[in-house]
PDB file of C-alpha atoms in Angstrom:
ATOM      1  CA  MET E   1      84.255  48.914  68.952  1.00  0.00           C
ATOM      2  CA  LYS E   2      82.959  50.229  65.620  1.00  0.00           C
ATOM      3  CA  THR E   3      82.758  53.955  66.194  1.00  0.00           C
ATOM      4  CA  ASP E   4      82.571  54.646  62.456  1.00  0.00           C
ATOM      5  CA  ASP E   5      79.360  52.589  62.171  1.00  0.00           C
ATOM      6  CA  PRO E   6      76.392  54.995  61.773  1.00  0.00           C
ATOM      7  CA  HIS E   7      74.123  52.505  63.598  1.00  0.00           C
ATOM      8  CA  TYR E   8      76.459  52.221  66.572  1.00  0.00           C
ATOM      9  CA  VAL E   9      74.790  53.228  69.830  1.00  0.00           C
ATOM     10  CA  SER E  10      76.863  53.522  72.966  1.00  0.00           C
ATOM     11  CA  ILE E  11      75.556  51.879  76.120  1.00  0.00           C
ATOM     12  CA  LEU E  12      76.415  55.140  77.870  1.00  0.00           C
ATOM     13  CA  SER E  13      73.687  56.917  75.931  1.00  0.00           C
ATOM     14  CA  MET E  14      71.034  54.167  76.127  1.00  0.00           C
ATOM     15  CA  ASN E  15      68.189  54.634  78.582  1.00  0.00           C
ATOM     16  CA  ASP E  16      64.709  53.314  79.288  1.00  0.00           C
ATOM     17  CA  GLN E  17      61.818  55.770  79.211  1.00  0.00           C
ATOM     18  CA  GLY E  18      59.176  53.080  79.723  1.00  0.00           C
ATOM     19  CA  PRO E  19      57.328  52.251  82.922  1.00  0.00           C
ATOM     20  CA  ALA E  20      59.556  51.124  85.778  1.00  0.00           C
ATOM     21  CA  PRO E  21      58.751  47.549  86.842  1.00  0.00           C
ATOM     22  CA  GLU E  22      60.763  47.960  90.063  1.00  0.00           C
ATOM     23  CA  ALA E  23      58.383  50.581  91.410  1.00  0.00           C
ATOM     24  CA  ALA E  24      55.367  48.320  90.874  1.00  0.00           C
ATOM     25  CA  ILE E  25      57.182  45.387  92.478  1.00  0.00           C
ATOM     26  CA  VAL E  26      58.199  47.396  95.522  1.00  0.00           C
ATOM     27  CA  ARG E  27      54.689  48.821  95.941  1.00  0.00           C
ATOM     28  CA  ASP E  28      53.440  45.219  95.996  1.00  0.00           C
ATOM     29  CA  ILE E  29      56.195  44.211  98.443  1.00  0.00           C
ATOM     30  CA  ILE E  30      55.228  47.075 100.750  1.00  0.00           C
ATOM     31  CA  LYS E  31      51.573  45.983 100.611  1.00  0.00           C
ATOM     32  CA  HIS E  32      52.618  42.471 101.618  1.00  0.00           C
ATOM     33  CA  GLY E  33      54.892  43.938 104.279  1.00  0.00           C
ATOM     34  CA  ALA E  34      51.916  45.743 105.783  1.00  0.00           C
ATOM     35  CA  ILE E  35      50.173  42.361 106.074  1.00  0.00           C
ATOM     36  CA  VAL E  36      53.187  40.576 107.581  1.00  0.00           C
ATOM     37  CA  ALA E  37      54.299  43.341 109.949  1.00  0.00           C
ATOM     38  CA  PRO E  38      51.502  42.993 112.566  1.00  0.00           C
ATOM     39  CA  ILE E  39      52.113  39.234 112.774  1.00  0.00           C
ATOM     40  CA  LEU E  40      55.866  39.634 113.291  1.00  0.00           C
ATOM     41  CA  ILE E  41      55.406  42.500 115.746  1.00  0.00           C
ATOM     42  CA  GLY E  42      52.871  40.427 117.656  1.00  0.00           C
ATOM     43  CA  LEU E  43      55.230  37.435 117.812  1.00  0.00           C
ATOM     44  CA  SER E  44      58.088  39.650 118.983  1.00  0.00           C
ATOM     45  CA  ALA E  45      55.834  41.194 121.624  1.00  0.00           C
ATOM     46  CA  LEU E  46      54.925  37.696 122.772  1.00  0.00           C
ATOM     47  CA  PHE E  47      58.551  36.588 123.249  1.00  0.00           C
ATOM     48  CA  TRP E  48      60.394  39.845 124.050  1.00  0.00           C
ATOM     49  CA  GLY E  49      57.673  42.177 125.301  1.00  0.00           C
ATOM     50  CA  ALA E  50      57.086  45.765 124.228  1.00  0.00           C
ATOM     51  CA  ASN E  51      60.771  46.336 123.430  1.00  0.00           C
ATOM     52  CA  GLY E  52      60.687  43.364 121.069  1.00  0.00           C
ATOM     53  CA  ALA E  53      57.617  44.780 119.338  1.00  0.00           C
ATOM     54  CA  TRP E  54      59.269  48.185 118.850  1.00  0.00           C
ATOM     55  CA  SER E  55      62.448  46.541 117.584  1.00  0.00           C
ATOM     56  CA  SER E  56      60.514  44.374 115.168  1.00  0.00           C
ATOM     57  CA  ALA E  57      58.576  47.378 113.849  1.00  0.00           C
ATOM     58  CA  TYR E  58      61.865  49.229 113.369  1.00  0.00           C
ATOM     59  CA  GLY E  59      63.275  46.245 111.445  1.00  0.00           C
ATOM     60  CA  VAL E  60      60.232  46.115 109.148  1.00  0.00           C
ATOM     61  CA  VAL E  61      60.541  49.849 108.419  1.00  0.00           C
ATOM     62  CA  LEU E  62      64.264  49.432 107.661  1.00  0.00           C
ATOM     63  CA  VAL E  63      63.682  46.584 105.208  1.00  0.00           C
ATOM     64  CA  LEU E  64      60.759  48.232 103.408  1.00  0.00           C
ATOM     65  CA  GLY E  65      62.673  51.513 103.245  1.00  0.00           C
ATOM     66  CA  ASN E  66      65.657  49.650 101.802  1.00  0.00           C
ATOM     67  CA  PHE E  67      63.474  48.121  99.067  1.00  0.00           C
ATOM     68  CA  ALA E  68      61.902  51.490  98.301  1.00  0.00           C
ATOM     69  CA  VAL E  69      65.267  53.274  98.006  1.00  0.00           C
ATOM     70  CA  ALA E  70      66.684  50.479  95.824  1.00  0.00           C
ATOM     71  CA  ALA E  71      63.703  50.647  93.451  1.00  0.00           C
ATOM     72  CA  TRP E  72      63.790  54.430  93.312  1.00  0.00           C
ATOM     73  CA  MET E  73      67.516  54.416  92.481  1.00  0.00           C
ATOM     74  CA  VAL E  74      67.115  51.899  89.641  1.00  0.00           C
ATOM     75  CA  SER E  75      64.007  53.492  88.118  1.00  0.00           C
ATOM     76  CA  TYR E  76      65.332  57.055  88.390  1.00  0.00           C
ATOM     77  CA  THR E  77      68.773  56.358  86.945  1.00  0.00           C
ATOM     78  CA  ALA E  78      67.422  54.042  84.180  1.00  0.00           C
ATOM     79  CA  ARG E  79      65.635  57.078  82.701  1.00  0.00           C
ATOM     80  CA  ILE E  80      69.002  58.838  82.417  1.00  0.00           C
ATOM     81  CA  SER E  81      71.411  56.098  81.330  1.00  0.00           C
ATOM     82  CA  TYR E  82      71.977  52.382  81.823  1.00  0.00           C
ATOM     83  CA  ALA E  83      75.595  53.061  82.716  1.00  0.00           C
ATOM     84  CA  LEU E  84      74.481  55.472  85.431  1.00  0.00           C
ATOM     85  CA  MET E  85      71.994  52.865  86.619  1.00  0.00           C
ATOM     86  CA  MET E  86      74.775  50.330  87.007  1.00  0.00           C
ATOM     87  CA  GLY E  87      77.038  52.762  88.828  1.00  0.00           C
ATOM     88  CA  ALA E  88      74.295  54.105  91.056  1.00  0.00           C
ATOM     89  CA  THR E  89      73.101  50.683  92.052  1.00  0.00           C
ATOM     90  CA  LEU E  90      76.530  49.246  92.748  1.00  0.00           C
ATOM     91  CA  PHE E  91      77.417  52.209  94.933  1.00  0.00           C
ATOM     92  CA  GLY E  92      73.833  52.181  96.172  1.00  0.00           C
ATOM     93  CA  TYR E  93      74.405  48.670  97.492  1.00  0.00           C
ATOM     94  CA  ILE E  94      77.280  49.909  99.649  1.00  0.00           C
ATOM     95  CA  PHE E  95      75.334  53.028 100.618  1.00  0.00           C
ATOM     96  CA  ARG E  96      72.182  51.155 101.624  1.00  0.00           C
ATOM     97  CA  LEU E  97      74.171  48.531 103.539  1.00  0.00           C
ATOM     98  CA  ALA E  98      75.983  51.322 105.363  1.00  0.00           C
ATOM     99  CA  VAL E  99      72.693  53.068 106.158  1.00  0.00           C
ATOM    100  CA  ILE E 100      71.196  49.860 107.570  1.00  0.00           C
ATOM    101  CA  ALA E 101      74.376  49.240 109.587  1.00  0.00           C
ATOM    102  CA  ALA E 102      74.305  52.807 110.928  1.00  0.00           C
ATOM    103  CA  ALA E 103      70.569  52.612 111.670  1.00  0.00           C
ATOM    104  CA  VAL E 104      71.093  49.482 113.778  1.00  0.00           C
ATOM    105  CA  PHE E 105      74.413  50.627 115.248  1.00  0.00           C
ATOM    106  CA  PHE E 106      73.084  53.947 116.567  1.00  0.00           C
ATOM    107  CA  VAL E 107      70.043  52.451 118.295  1.00  0.00           C
ATOM    108  CA  ARG E 108      71.728  49.321 119.669  1.00  0.00           C
ATOM    109  CA  ASN E 109      71.961  50.746 123.194  1.00  0.00           C
ATOM    110  CA  ALA E 110      68.533  52.383 123.227  1.00  0.00           C
ATOM    111  CA  THR E 111      66.191  51.227 125.956  1.00  0.00           C
ATOM    112  CA  TRP E 112      63.497  50.104 123.496  1.00  0.00           C
ATOM    113  CA  VAL E 113      65.817  47.941 121.371  1.00  0.00           C
ATOM    114  CA  GLU E 114      66.180  44.170 121.590  1.00  0.00           C
ATOM    115  CA  LEU E 115      68.852  43.123 119.136  1.00  0.00           C
ATOM    116  CA  VAL E 116      67.710  39.538 118.559  1.00  0.00           C
ATOM    117  CA  PRO E 117      64.156  40.336 117.352  1.00  0.00           C
ATOM    118  CA  LEU E 118      65.465  43.320 115.389  1.00  0.00           C
ATOM    119  CA  CYS E 119      68.046  41.234 113.526  1.00  0.00           C
ATOM    120  CA  MET E 120      65.684  38.302 113.041  1.00  0.00           C
ATOM    121  CA  THR E 121      63.021  40.638 111.634  1.00  0.00           C
ATOM    122  CA  ILE E 122      65.455  42.211 109.164  1.00  0.00           C
ATOM    123  CA  VAL E 123      66.455  38.855 107.691  1.00  0.00           C
ATOM    124  CA  ILE E 124      63.030  37.184 107.822  1.00  0.00           C
ATOM    125  CA  VAL E 125      61.135  40.133 106.334  1.00  0.00           C
ATOM    126  CA  HIS E 126      63.702  40.712 103.575  1.00  0.00           C
ATOM    127  CA  VAL E 127      63.911  37.100 102.416  1.00  0.00           C
ATOM    128  CA  GLY E 128      60.276  36.228 103.161  1.00  0.00           C
ATOM    129  CA  LEU E 129      58.826  39.141 101.233  1.00  0.00           C
ATOM    130  CA  LEU E 130      61.069  38.413  98.261  1.00  0.00           C
ATOM    131  CA  PHE E 131      59.981  34.778  98.114  1.00  0.00           C
ATOM    132  CA  TRP E 132      56.344  35.848  98.484  1.00  0.00           C
ATOM    133  CA  GLU E 133      56.765  38.386  95.681  1.00  0.00           C
ATOM    134  CA  MET E 134      58.077  35.682  93.348  1.00  0.00           C
ATOM    135  CA  ARG E 135      54.503  34.368  93.091  1.00  0.00           C
ATOM    136  CA  TYR E 136      53.317  37.641  91.571  1.00  0.00           C
ATOM    137  CA  ILE E 137      56.126  38.237  89.075  1.00  0.00           C
ATOM    138  CA  SER E 138      55.188  37.728  85.463  1.00  0.00           C
ATOM    139  CA  LEU E 139      58.528  37.893  83.582  1.00  0.00           C
ATOM    140  CA  SER E 140      57.094  38.082  80.080  1.00  0.00           C
ATOM    141  CA  LEU E 141      57.589  40.658  77.356  1.00  0.00           C
ATOM    142  CA  ALA E 142      53.923  41.661  77.578  1.00  0.00           C
ATOM    143  CA  PHE E 143      53.968  42.037  81.365  1.00  0.00           C
ATOM    144  CA  PRO E 144      57.583  42.594  82.437  1.00  0.00           C
ATOM    145  CA  GLY E 145      56.778  43.318  86.085  1.00  0.00           C
ATOM    146  CA  LEU E 146      53.819  41.995  88.015  1.00  0.00           C
ATOM    147  CA  LYS E 147      51.297  39.513  86.659  1.00  0.00           C
ATOM    148  CA  PRO E 148      48.148  41.261  85.468  1.00  0.00           C
ATOM    149  CA  LYS E 149      45.303  41.000  87.974  1.00  0.00           C
ATOM    150  CA  HIS E 150      42.706  40.182  85.334  1.00  0.00           C
ATOM    151  CA  VAL E 151      43.142  39.476  81.644  1.00  0.00           C
ATOM    152  CA  ALA E 152      39.947  39.223  79.648  1.00  0.00           C
ATOM    153  CA  SER E 153      39.808  35.976  77.717  1.00  0.00           C
ATOM    154  CA  PRO E 154      39.539  36.181  73.897  1.00  0.00           C
ATOM    155  CA  THR E 155      36.080  34.600  74.095  1.00  0.00           C
ATOM    156  CA  VAL E 156      34.817  37.340  76.389  1.00  0.00           C
ATOM    157  CA  GLN E 157      36.386  40.042  74.200  1.00  0.00           C
ATOM    158  CA  ASP E 158      34.820  38.538  71.080  1.00  0.00           C
ATOM    159  CA  SER E 159      31.406  38.289  72.654  1.00  0.00           C
ATOM    160  CA  THR E 160      31.514  41.899  73.895  1.00  0.00           C
ATOM    161  CA  SER E 161      32.722  43.221  70.546  1.00  0.00           C
ATOM    162  CA  ASN E 162      29.907  41.416  68.773  1.00  0.00           C
TER     163      ASN E 162
ATOM    164  CA  MET U   1     107.352  44.300 105.992  1.00  0.00           C
ATOM    165  CA  GLU U   2     109.078  45.929 108.923  1.00  0.00           C
ATOM    166  CA  ALA U   3     105.952  47.969 109.649  1.00  0.00           C
ATOM    167  CA  LEU U   4     103.833  44.811 109.635  1.00  0.00           C
ATOM    168  CA  THR U   5     106.240  43.118 112.036  1.00  0.00           C
ATOM    169  CA  ARG U   6     106.048  46.163 114.311  1.00  0.00           C
ATOM    170  CA  ILE U   7     102.228  46.057 114.235  1.00  0.00           C
ATOM    171  CA  ALA U   8     102.271  42.324 115.004  1.00  0.00           C
ATOM    172  CA  HIS U   9     104.634  42.864 117.956  1.00  0.00           C
ATOM    173  CA  ALA U  10     102.475  45.700 119.246  1.00  0.00           C
ATOM    174  CA  SER U  11      99.360  43.482 118.986  1.00  0.00           C
ATOM    175  CA  ILE U  12     101.119  40.699 120.901  1.00  0.00           C
ATOM    176  CA  ARG U  13     102.209  43.181 123.596  1.00  0.00           C
ATOM    177  CA  VAL U  14      98.619  44.509 123.883  1.00  0.00           C
ATOM    178  CA  ALA U  15      97.196  40.972 123.927  1.00  0.00           C
ATOM    179  CA  ALA U  16      99.649  39.970 126.669  1.00  0.00           C
ATOM    180  CA  GLU U  17      98.376  42.803 128.858  1.00  0.00           C
ATOM    181  CA  LEU U  18      94.697  41.821 128.472  1.00  0.00           C
ATOM    182  CA  THR U  19      92.752  39.685 130.893  1.00  0.00           C
ATOM    183  CA  PRO U  20      91.345  36.434 129.408  1.00  0.00           C
ATOM    184  CA  ALA U  21      87.857  37.951 129.228  1.00  0.00           C
ATOM    185  CA  GLU U  22      89.144  41.048 127.448  1.00  0.00           C
ATOM    186  CA  ALA U  23      91.211  38.913 125.071  1.00  0.00           C
ATOM    187  CA  LYS U  24      88.118  36.834 124.289  1.00  0.00           C
ATOM    188  CA  ALA U  25      86.028  39.959 123.647  1.00  0.00           C
ATOM    189  CA  ASN U  26      88.828  41.350 121.496  1.00  0.00           C
ATOM    190  CA  ALA U  27      89.013  38.171 119.412  1.00  0.00           C
ATOM    191  CA  ALA U  28      85.202  38.075 119.073  1.00  0.00           C
ATOM    192  CA  ALA U  29      85.153  41.672 117.826  1.00  0.00           C
ATOM    193  CA  GLN U  30      87.910  40.961 115.288  1.00  0.00           C
ATOM    194  CA  MET U  31      86.205  37.799 114.034  1.00  0.00           C
ATOM    195  CA  ALA U  32      82.819  39.549 113.827  1.00  0.00           C
ATOM    196  CA  GLY U  33      84.357  42.320 111.735  1.00  0.00           C
ATOM    197  CA  LEU U  34      86.088  39.772 109.516  1.00  0.00           C
ATOM    198  CA  ALA U  35      82.834  37.822 109.089  1.00  0.00           C
ATOM    199  CA  TYR U  36      80.932  40.983 108.099  1.00  0.00           C
ATOM    200  CA  GLY U  37      83.649  41.964 105.644  1.00  0.00           C
ATOM    201  CA  LEU U  38      83.674  38.527 104.027  1.00  0.00           C
ATOM    202  CA  ALA U  39      79.874  38.459 103.958  1.00  0.00           C
ATOM    203  CA  ALA U  40      79.798  41.796 102.106  1.00  0.00           C
ATOM    204  CA  ILE U  41      82.420  40.848  99.494  1.00  0.00           C
ATOM    205  CA  GLY U  42      80.480  37.909  98.009  1.00  0.00           C
ATOM    206  CA  PRO U  43      77.227  39.818  97.387  1.00  0.00           C
ATOM    207  CA  GLY U  44      79.259  42.744  96.036  1.00  0.00           C
ATOM    208  CA  ILE U  45      80.796  40.478  93.390  1.00  0.00           C
ATOM    209  CA  GLY U  46      77.403  38.868  92.750  1.00  0.00           C
ATOM    210  CA  ILE U  47      75.618  42.187  92.274  1.00  0.00           C
ATOM    211  CA  GLY U  48      78.362  43.350  89.929  1.00  0.00           C
ATOM    212  CA  MET U  49      77.924  40.218  87.812  1.00  0.00           C
ATOM    213  CA  ILE U  50      74.124  40.551  87.804  1.00  0.00           C
ATOM    214  CA  PHE U  51      74.281  44.168  86.659  1.00  0.00           C
ATOM    215  CA  GLY U  52      76.955  43.483  84.077  1.00  0.00           C
ATOM    216  CA  LYS U  53      74.905  40.710  82.485  1.00  0.00           C
ATOM    217  CA  ALA U  54      71.698  42.757  82.711  1.00  0.00           C
ATOM    218  CA  ILE U  55      73.294  45.711  80.935  1.00  0.00           C
ATOM    219  CA  GLU U  56      74.626  43.345  78.287  1.00  0.00           C
ATOM    220  CA  ALA U  57      71.152  41.830  77.809  1.00  0.00           C
ATOM    221  CA  MET U  58      69.485  45.248  77.599  1.00  0.00           C
ATOM    222  CA  ALA U  59      72.061  46.443  75.077  1.00  0.00           C
ATOM    223  CA  ARG U  60      71.513  43.371  72.902  1.00  0.00           C
ATOM    224  CA  GLN U  61      67.710  43.367  73.176  1.00  0.00           C
ATOM    225  CA  PRO U  62      66.355  46.754  74.267  1.00  0.00           C
ATOM    226  CA  GLU U  63      62.748  45.529  73.887  1.00  0.00           C
ATOM    227  CA  SER U  64      63.283  43.071  76.749  1.00  0.00           C
ATOM    228  CA  ALA U  65      64.621  45.749  79.092  1.00  0.00           C
ATOM    229  CA  GLY U  66      61.573  45.668  81.377  1.00  0.00           C
ATOM    230  CA  MET U  67      61.800  41.922  81.864  1.00  0.00           C
ATOM    231  CA  VAL U  68      65.553  42.064  82.398  1.00  0.00           C
ATOM    232  CA  ARG U  69      65.203  44.867  84.941  1.00  0.00           C
ATOM    233  CA  THR U  70      62.628  42.871  86.897  1.00  0.00           C
ATOM    234  CA  THR U  71      64.873  39.815  87.016  1.00  0.00           C
ATOM    235  CA  MET U  72      67.864  41.999  87.862  1.00  0.00           C
ATOM    236  CA  PHE U  73      66.069  43.791  90.685  1.00  0.00           C
ATOM    237  CA  LEU U  74      64.927  40.553  92.300  1.00  0.00           C
ATOM    238  CA  GLY U  75      68.358  38.980  91.806  1.00  0.00           C
ATOM    239  CA  VAL U  76      70.030  41.932  93.473  1.00  0.00           C
ATOM    240  CA  ALA U  77      67.549  41.853  96.355  1.00  0.00           C
ATOM    241  CA  PHE U  78      68.160  38.136  96.925  1.00  0.00           C
ATOM    242  CA  THR U  79      71.922  38.615  96.746  1.00  0.00           C
ATOM    243  CA  GLU U  80      71.703  41.513  99.168  1.00  0.00           C
ATOM    244  CA  ALA U  81      69.986  39.184 101.643  1.00  0.00           C
ATOM    245  CA  LEU U  82      73.338  37.385 102.022  1.00  0.00           C
ATOM    246  CA  ALA U  83      75.015  40.637 103.036  1.00  0.00           C
ATOM    247  CA  LEU U  84      72.200  41.311 105.487  1.00  0.00           C
ATOM    248  CA  ILE U  85      72.645  37.860 107.025  1.00  0.00           C
ATOM    249  CA  GLY U  86      76.359  38.618 107.451  1.00  0.00           C
ATOM    250  CA  PHE U  87      75.512  41.961 109.003  1.00  0.00           C
ATOM    251  CA  VAL U  88      73.046  40.366 111.400  1.00  0.00           C
ATOM    252  CA  ALA U  89      75.657  37.761 112.403  1.00  0.00           C
ATOM    253  CA  PHE U  90      78.111  40.595 113.049  1.00  0.00           C
ATOM    254  CA  ILE U  91      75.658  42.566 115.194  1.00  0.00           C
ATOM    255  CA  LEU U  92      74.638  39.508 117.193  1.00  0.00           C
ATOM    256  CA  LEU U  93      78.243  38.364 117.745  1.00  0.00           C
ATOM    257  CA  LYS U  94      79.449  41.816 118.655  1.00  0.00           C
ATOM    258  CA  PHE U  95      76.656  43.330 120.708  1.00  0.00           C
ATOM    259  CA  ALA U  96      74.077  40.718 121.771  1.00  0.00           C
TER     260      ALA U  96
END
């Protein structure tokens, strides 16, 4: 570690003041979740009745809430320091897992809960929405988060400028 | 070592007093807890590695931080799915 180097910048002091791509991704995931949720709730209602539908809805809310909290933690702490972001997210992983465990544990004996549709919904919604979101991720320096909805072609730009 | 032996003897004494159904439920609960614990360790290591590499990448190339954060966030979410699957297996084994 070259602490005498005037150009040395510690990772502890580095942060990112730019737009947070996680927030945009999670907003998109929640939009997709709103599309998927009625289908899953309907299927659960078909197989497990009203209790299955309530359980499935609860599972969808848990998963979307988990995504939202994860994105908020990363984007909030990245503005302060990368080191804090790493710490917050690693402990956040334990925290969020514990919250999900507690949220399922405390309602497991409730009259409106069916454990099988609840658990199936948690896994299916989490993994399914992530795979769906992969289609909309850009991963380029110009668009680090989501793909742009519409990019004007150079020909169109040229013709409008002329 | 002596304490461990005492705990093991106590467990054997307790197990000897259980009915077969209780012993089966006891074993299922222990295995479910073990499965959940093992399922949480792997993603924990994975998330640590993802974040470590992401921080390294952002420190080397700060201009690519947005892209790295996107990849990191999705990687963490996919890794977390493994822990959720372990949790679901635990809940279903223990309570369903």
